Short mmCIF file of C-alpha atoms and ligand atoms in Angstrom, two decimals:
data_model
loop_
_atom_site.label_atom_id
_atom_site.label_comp_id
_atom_site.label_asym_id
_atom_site.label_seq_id
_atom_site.Cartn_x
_atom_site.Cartn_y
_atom_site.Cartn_z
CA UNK I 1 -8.34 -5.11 -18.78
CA UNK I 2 -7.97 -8.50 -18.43
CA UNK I 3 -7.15 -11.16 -15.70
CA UNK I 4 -5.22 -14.69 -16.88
CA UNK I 5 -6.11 -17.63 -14.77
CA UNK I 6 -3.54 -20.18 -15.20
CA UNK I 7 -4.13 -23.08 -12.64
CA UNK I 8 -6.63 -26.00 -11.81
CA UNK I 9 -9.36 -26.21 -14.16
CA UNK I 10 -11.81 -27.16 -12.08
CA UNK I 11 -11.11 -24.72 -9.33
CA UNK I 12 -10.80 -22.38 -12.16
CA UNK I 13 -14.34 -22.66 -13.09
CA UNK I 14 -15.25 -21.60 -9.14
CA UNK I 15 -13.24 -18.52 -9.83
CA UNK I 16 -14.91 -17.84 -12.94
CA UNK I 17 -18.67 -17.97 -11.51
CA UNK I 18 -17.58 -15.59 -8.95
CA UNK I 19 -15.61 -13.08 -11.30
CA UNK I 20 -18.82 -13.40 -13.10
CA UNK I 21 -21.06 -12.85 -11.02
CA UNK I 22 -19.31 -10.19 -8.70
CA UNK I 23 -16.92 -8.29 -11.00
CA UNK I 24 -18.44 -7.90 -14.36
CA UNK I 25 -15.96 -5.15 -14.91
CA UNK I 26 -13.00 -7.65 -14.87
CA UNK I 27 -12.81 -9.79 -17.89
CA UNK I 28 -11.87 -13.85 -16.82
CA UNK I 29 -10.15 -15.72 -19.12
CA UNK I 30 -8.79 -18.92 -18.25
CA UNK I 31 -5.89 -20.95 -19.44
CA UNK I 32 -5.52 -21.77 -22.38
CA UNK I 33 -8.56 -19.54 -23.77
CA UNK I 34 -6.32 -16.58 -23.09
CA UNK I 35 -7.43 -14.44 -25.52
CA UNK I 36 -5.81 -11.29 -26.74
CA UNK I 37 -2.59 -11.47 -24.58
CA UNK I 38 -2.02 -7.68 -24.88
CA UNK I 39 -4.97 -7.09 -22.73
CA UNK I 40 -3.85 -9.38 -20.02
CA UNK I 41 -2.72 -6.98 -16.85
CA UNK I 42 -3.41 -9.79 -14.24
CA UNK I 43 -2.45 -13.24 -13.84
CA UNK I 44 -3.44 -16.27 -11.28
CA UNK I 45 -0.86 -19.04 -11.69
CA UNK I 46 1.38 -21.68 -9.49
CA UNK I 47 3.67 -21.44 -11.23
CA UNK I 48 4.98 -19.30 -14.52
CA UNK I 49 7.19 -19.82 -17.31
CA UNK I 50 9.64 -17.29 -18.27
CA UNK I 51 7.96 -17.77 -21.65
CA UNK I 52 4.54 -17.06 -20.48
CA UNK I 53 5.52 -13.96 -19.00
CA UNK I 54 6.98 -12.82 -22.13
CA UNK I 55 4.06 -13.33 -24.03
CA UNK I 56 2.03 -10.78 -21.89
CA UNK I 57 3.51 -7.41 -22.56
CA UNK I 58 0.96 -5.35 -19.90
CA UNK I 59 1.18 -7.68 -17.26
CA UNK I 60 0.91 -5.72 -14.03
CA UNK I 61 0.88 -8.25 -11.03
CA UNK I 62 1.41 -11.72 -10.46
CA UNK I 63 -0.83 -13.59 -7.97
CA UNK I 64 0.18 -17.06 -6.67
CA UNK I 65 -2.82 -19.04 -6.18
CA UNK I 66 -1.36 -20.32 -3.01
CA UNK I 67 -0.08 -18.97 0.39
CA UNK I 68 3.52 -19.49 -0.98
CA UNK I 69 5.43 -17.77 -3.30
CA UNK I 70 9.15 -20.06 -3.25
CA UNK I 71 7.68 -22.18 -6.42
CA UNK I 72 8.24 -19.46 -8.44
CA UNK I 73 11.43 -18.50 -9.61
CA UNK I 74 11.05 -14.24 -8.64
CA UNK I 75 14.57 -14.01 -10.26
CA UNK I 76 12.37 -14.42 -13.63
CA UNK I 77 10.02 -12.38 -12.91
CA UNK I 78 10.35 -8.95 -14.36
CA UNK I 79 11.16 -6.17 -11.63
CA UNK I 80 8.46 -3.84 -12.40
CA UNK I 81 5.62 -7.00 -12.23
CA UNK I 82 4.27 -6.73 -8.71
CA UNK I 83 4.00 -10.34 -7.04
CA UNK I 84 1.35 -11.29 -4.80
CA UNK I 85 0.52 -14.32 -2.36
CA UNK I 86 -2.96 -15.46 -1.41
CA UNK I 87 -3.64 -14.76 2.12
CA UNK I 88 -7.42 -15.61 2.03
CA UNK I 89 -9.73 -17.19 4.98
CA UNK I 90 -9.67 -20.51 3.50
CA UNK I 91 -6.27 -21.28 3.58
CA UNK I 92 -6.24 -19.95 7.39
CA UNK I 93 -8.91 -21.96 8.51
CA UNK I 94 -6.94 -25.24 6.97
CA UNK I 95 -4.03 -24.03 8.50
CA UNK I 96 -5.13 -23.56 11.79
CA UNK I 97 -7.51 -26.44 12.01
CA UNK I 98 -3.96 -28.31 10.96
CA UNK I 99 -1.66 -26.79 13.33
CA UNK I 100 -4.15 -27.80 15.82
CA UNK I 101 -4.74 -31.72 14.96
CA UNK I 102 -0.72 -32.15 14.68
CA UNK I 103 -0.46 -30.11 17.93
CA UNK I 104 -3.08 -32.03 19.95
CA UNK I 105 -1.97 -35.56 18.20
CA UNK I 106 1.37 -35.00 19.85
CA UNK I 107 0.23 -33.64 22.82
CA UNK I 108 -1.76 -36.27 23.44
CA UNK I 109 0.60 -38.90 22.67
CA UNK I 110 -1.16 -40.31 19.80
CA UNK I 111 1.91 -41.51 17.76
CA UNK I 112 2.58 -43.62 20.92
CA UNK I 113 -0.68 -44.79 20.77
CA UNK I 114 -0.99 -46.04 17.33
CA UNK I 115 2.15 -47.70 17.47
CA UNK I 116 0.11 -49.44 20.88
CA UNK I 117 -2.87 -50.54 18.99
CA UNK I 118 -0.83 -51.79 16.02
CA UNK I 119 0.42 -54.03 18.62
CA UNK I 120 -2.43 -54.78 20.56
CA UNK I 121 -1.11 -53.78 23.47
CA UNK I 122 -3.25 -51.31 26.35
CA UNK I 123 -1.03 -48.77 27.52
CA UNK I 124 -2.22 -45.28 28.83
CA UNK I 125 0.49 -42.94 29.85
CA UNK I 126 -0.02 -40.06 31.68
CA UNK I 127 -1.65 -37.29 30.55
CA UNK I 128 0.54 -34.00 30.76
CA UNK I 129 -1.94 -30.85 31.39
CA UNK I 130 -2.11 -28.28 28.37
CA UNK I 131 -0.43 -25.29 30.62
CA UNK I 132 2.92 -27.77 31.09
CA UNK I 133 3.36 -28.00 27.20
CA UNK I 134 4.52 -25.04 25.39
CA UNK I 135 4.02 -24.35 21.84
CA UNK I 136 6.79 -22.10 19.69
CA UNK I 137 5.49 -21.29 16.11
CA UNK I 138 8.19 -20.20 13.64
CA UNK I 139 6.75 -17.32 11.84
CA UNK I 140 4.70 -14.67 12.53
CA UNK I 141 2.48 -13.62 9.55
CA UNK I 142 -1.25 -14.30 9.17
CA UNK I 143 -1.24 -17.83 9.60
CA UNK I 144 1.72 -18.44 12.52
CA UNK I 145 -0.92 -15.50 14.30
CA UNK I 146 -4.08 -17.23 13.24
CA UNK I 147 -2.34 -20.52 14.87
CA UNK I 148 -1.59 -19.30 17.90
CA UNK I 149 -4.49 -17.84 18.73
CA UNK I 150 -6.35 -20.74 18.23
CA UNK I 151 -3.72 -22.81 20.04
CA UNK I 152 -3.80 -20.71 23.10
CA UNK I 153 -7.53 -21.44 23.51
CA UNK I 154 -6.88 -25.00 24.95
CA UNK I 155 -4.04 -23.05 27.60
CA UNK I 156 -0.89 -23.79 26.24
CA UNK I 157 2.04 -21.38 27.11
CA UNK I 158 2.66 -19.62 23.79
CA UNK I 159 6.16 -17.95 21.93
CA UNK I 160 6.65 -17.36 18.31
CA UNK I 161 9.79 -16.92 16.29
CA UNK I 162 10.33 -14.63 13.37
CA UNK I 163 12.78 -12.71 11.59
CA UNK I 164 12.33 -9.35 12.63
CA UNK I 165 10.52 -8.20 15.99
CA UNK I 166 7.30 -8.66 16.14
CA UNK I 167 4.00 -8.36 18.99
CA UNK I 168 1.61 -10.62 19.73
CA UNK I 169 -0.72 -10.28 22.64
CA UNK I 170 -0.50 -13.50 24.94
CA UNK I 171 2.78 -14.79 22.80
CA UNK I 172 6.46 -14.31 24.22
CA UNK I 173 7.76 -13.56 20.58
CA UNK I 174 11.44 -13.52 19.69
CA UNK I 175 13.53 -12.30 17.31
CA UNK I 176 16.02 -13.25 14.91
CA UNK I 177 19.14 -15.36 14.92
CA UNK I 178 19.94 -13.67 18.55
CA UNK I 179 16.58 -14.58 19.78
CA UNK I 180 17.08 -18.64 18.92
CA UNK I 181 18.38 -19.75 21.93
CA UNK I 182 15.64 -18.65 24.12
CA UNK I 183 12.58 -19.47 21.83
CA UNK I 184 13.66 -23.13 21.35
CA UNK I 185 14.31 -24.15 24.77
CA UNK I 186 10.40 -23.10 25.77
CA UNK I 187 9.26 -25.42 22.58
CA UNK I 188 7.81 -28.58 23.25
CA UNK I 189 6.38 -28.51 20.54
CA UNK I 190 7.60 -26.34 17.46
CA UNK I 191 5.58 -25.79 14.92
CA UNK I 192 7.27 -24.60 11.14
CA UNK I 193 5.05 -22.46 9.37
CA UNK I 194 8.04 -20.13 8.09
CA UNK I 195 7.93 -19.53 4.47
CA UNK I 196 10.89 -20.84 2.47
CA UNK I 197 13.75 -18.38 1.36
CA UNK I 198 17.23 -18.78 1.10
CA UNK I 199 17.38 -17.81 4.84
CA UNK I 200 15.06 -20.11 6.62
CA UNK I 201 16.21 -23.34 4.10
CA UNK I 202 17.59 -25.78 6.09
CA UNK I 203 16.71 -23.93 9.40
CA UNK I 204 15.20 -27.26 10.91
CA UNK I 205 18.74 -28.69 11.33
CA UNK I 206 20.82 -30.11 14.14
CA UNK I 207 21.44 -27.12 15.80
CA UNK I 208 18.03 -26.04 15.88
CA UNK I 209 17.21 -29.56 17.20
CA UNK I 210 19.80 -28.98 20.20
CA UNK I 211 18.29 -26.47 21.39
CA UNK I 212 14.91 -27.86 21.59
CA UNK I 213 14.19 -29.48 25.23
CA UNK I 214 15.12 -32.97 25.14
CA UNK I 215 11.98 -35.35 23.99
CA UNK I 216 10.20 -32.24 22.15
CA UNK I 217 8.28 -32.65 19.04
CA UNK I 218 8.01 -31.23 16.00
CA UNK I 219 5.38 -30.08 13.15
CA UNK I 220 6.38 -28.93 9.79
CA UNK I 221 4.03 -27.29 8.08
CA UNK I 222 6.32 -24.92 6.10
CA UNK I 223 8.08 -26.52 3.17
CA UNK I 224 9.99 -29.63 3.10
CA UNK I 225 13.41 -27.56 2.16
CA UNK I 226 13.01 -26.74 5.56
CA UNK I 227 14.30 -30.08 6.87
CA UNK I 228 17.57 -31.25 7.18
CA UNK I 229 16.70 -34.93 6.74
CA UNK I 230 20.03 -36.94 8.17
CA UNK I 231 19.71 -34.32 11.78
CA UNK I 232 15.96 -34.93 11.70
CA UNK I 233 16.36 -38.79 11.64
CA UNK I 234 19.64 -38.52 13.84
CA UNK I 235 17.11 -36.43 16.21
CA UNK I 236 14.83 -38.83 16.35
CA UNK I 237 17.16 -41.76 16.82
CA UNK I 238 18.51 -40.35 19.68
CA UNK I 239 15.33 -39.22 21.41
CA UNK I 240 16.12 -35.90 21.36
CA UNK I 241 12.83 -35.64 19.43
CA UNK I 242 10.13 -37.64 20.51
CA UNK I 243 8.02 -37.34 17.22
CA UNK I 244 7.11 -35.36 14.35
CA UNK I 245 4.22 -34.30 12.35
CA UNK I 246 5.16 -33.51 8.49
CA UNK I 247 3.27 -32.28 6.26
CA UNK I 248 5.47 -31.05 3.45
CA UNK I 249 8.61 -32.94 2.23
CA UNK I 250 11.06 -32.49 -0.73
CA UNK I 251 11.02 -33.43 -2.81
CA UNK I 252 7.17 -34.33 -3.25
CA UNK I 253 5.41 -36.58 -3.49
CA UNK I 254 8.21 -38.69 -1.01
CA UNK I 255 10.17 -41.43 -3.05
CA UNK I 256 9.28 -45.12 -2.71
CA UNK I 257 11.21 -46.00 0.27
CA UNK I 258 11.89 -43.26 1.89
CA UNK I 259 12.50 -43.43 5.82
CA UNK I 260 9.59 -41.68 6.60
CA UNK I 261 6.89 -43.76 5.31
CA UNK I 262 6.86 -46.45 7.93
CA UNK I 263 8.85 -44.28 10.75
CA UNK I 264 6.73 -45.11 13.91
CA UNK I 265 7.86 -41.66 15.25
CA UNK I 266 6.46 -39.66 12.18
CA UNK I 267 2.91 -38.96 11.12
CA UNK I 268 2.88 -37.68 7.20
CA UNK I 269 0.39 -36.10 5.27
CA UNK I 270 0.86 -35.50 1.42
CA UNK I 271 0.75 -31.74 1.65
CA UNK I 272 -2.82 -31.69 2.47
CA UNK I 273 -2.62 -29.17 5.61
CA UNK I 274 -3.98 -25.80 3.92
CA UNK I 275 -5.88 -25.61 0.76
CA UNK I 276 -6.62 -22.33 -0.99
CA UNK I 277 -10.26 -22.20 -1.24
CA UNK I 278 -11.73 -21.04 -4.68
CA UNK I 279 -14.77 -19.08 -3.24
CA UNK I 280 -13.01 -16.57 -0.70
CA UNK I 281 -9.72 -16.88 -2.72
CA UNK I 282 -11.62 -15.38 -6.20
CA UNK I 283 -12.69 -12.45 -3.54
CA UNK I 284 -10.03 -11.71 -2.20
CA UNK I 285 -8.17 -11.56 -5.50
CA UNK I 286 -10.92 -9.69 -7.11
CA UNK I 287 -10.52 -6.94 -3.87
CA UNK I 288 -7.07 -7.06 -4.31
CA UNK I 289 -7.49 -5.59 -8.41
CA UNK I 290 -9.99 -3.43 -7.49
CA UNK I 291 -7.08 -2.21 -4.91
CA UNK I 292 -4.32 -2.05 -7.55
CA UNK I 293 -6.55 -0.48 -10.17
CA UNK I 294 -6.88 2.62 -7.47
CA UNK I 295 -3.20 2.74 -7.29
CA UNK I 296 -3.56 1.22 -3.36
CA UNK I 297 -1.42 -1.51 -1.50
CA UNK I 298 -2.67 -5.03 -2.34
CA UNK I 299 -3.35 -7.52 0.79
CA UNK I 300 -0.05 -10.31 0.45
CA UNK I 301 2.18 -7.99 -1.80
CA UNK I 302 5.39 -9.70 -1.83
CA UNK I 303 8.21 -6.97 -1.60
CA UNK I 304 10.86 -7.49 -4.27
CA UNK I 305 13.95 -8.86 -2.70
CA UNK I 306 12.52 -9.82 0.25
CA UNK I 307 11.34 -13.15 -1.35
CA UNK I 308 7.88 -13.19 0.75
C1 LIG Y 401 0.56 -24.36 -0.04
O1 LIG Y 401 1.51 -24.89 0.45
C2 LIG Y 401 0.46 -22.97 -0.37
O2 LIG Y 401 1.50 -22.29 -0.47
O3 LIG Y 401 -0.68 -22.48 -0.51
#
């Protein structure tokens, strides 16, 4: 039995050690000393080729070495493969440290700032107390959760967004297309973290933006097909959005060019906001097959269909 890590090299050899050292019983191969393929019932990978997946007749599960699973193309993936995203500490640590520097730049006016010192010019404004901002998050799985708890230390009114009804102690949380309306006018700041299906693309669009308190901000660290570009700019042209953090784009990297590099009202980072981190990721993965080799649930198992 046999796991098939297809992804960075030199991350790979992290996950190697640990397999090594902590779960003798599974055999580590990585790409492209794969080995007999036949034996190969896991694999780690970005992203697959409907080729590579052929070539691996005992494949059981599919693990995405990241917290998304929209890179791959689940229409290719055989039905009775299970398909897995990484939900590991690492990647909610960099999330939530993240959501908290975009949250606290904003809130603390320091896009207005920068654009001050480029200029030389001195100008405080005045600083708005953490209970009179609130913070929506869009999305309420591990990391929108992780987010907002974190965020709720420094006392900003909390809601959170998500598809179906969900609970979240010291978070007014909303629901579905129904539940819109009232979620978006308590956002000053709104934070994407959804993950990207053919439901939430373009969900960061001119309505959405219209419904947002005029002068709110925004933080998108989701996935650029998120964004409707032309109602984001028109947003922020208009004032109706004050600024923007972005960490995700699409395509990536940005284009040469492109309005947002030098838009005074938009910070960008090049996808750098979560990281999966090869230590507690190899763990988790390695709990996660000693899970599925029991015949129990896996932690991130992706329902068929559902696309996350
Ligand atoms: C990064 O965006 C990830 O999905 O882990």
């Amino acid at each position: 039995m046999a796991l098939l890590y297809k992804a960075d090299p030199v991350r790979g050899a992290v996950w190697k050690q640990v397999f090594t050292a902590e779960a003798p019983e599974i055999d580590f191969r990585a790409w492209p000393e794969a080995g007999k393929l036949a034996d190969i019932r896991y694999l780690a990978a970005w992203t697959v080729t409907p080729d590579l997946l052929a070539s691996l007749p005992n494949l059981e599960v599919l693990f995405s070495t990241g917290a998304g699973v929209d890179q791959l193309d689940l229409s290719q993936v055989p039905a009775h493969i299970q398909v897995v995203r990484m939900i590991e500490p690492g990647i909610i640590d960099g999330m939530v440290e993240y959501a908290s520097f975009a949250t606290l730049a904003l809130h603390r006016h320091m896009l207005h700032y920068r654009k001050a010192q480029d200029e030389g010019r001195w100008a405080p404004v005045k600083l708005v107390p953490a209970q009179a901002r609130r913070i929506g998050v869009m999305g309420l799985g591990t990391l929108g959760r992780a987010v907002l708890d974190r965020l709720g230390r420094y006392g900003f009114p909390l809601s959170g967004w998500s598809r179906s009804p969900q609970q979240v102690e010291g978070v007014t949380c909303h629901a579905g297309a129904e539940g819109m309306p009232a979620f978006l006018a308590a956002c000053d700041i709104l934070i994407c973290l959804l993950p990207l299906t053919d439901e939430t693309r373009g969900i960061l669009c001119r309505k959405t933006f219209d419904l947002l308190p005029d002068g709110a901000a925004l933080v998108n660290a989701g996935r650029g097909g998120h964004l409707v570009e032309v109602d984001f700019l028109a947003a922020l042209d208009s004032g109706k959005l004050s600024g923007a953090v972005l960490d995700v784009t699409e395509p990536e990297p940005l284009p040469p060019g492109h309005p947002f590099w030098r838009h005074p009202a938009i910070l960008l980072t090049p996808h750098i906001a979560s990281m999966t981190q090869p230590e507690s990721a190899a763990r988790v993965l390695m709990a996660n097959i000693r899970q599925h080799r029991q015949g129990l649930a896996m932690v991130g198992n992706v329902p068929r269909g559902r696309g996350y």
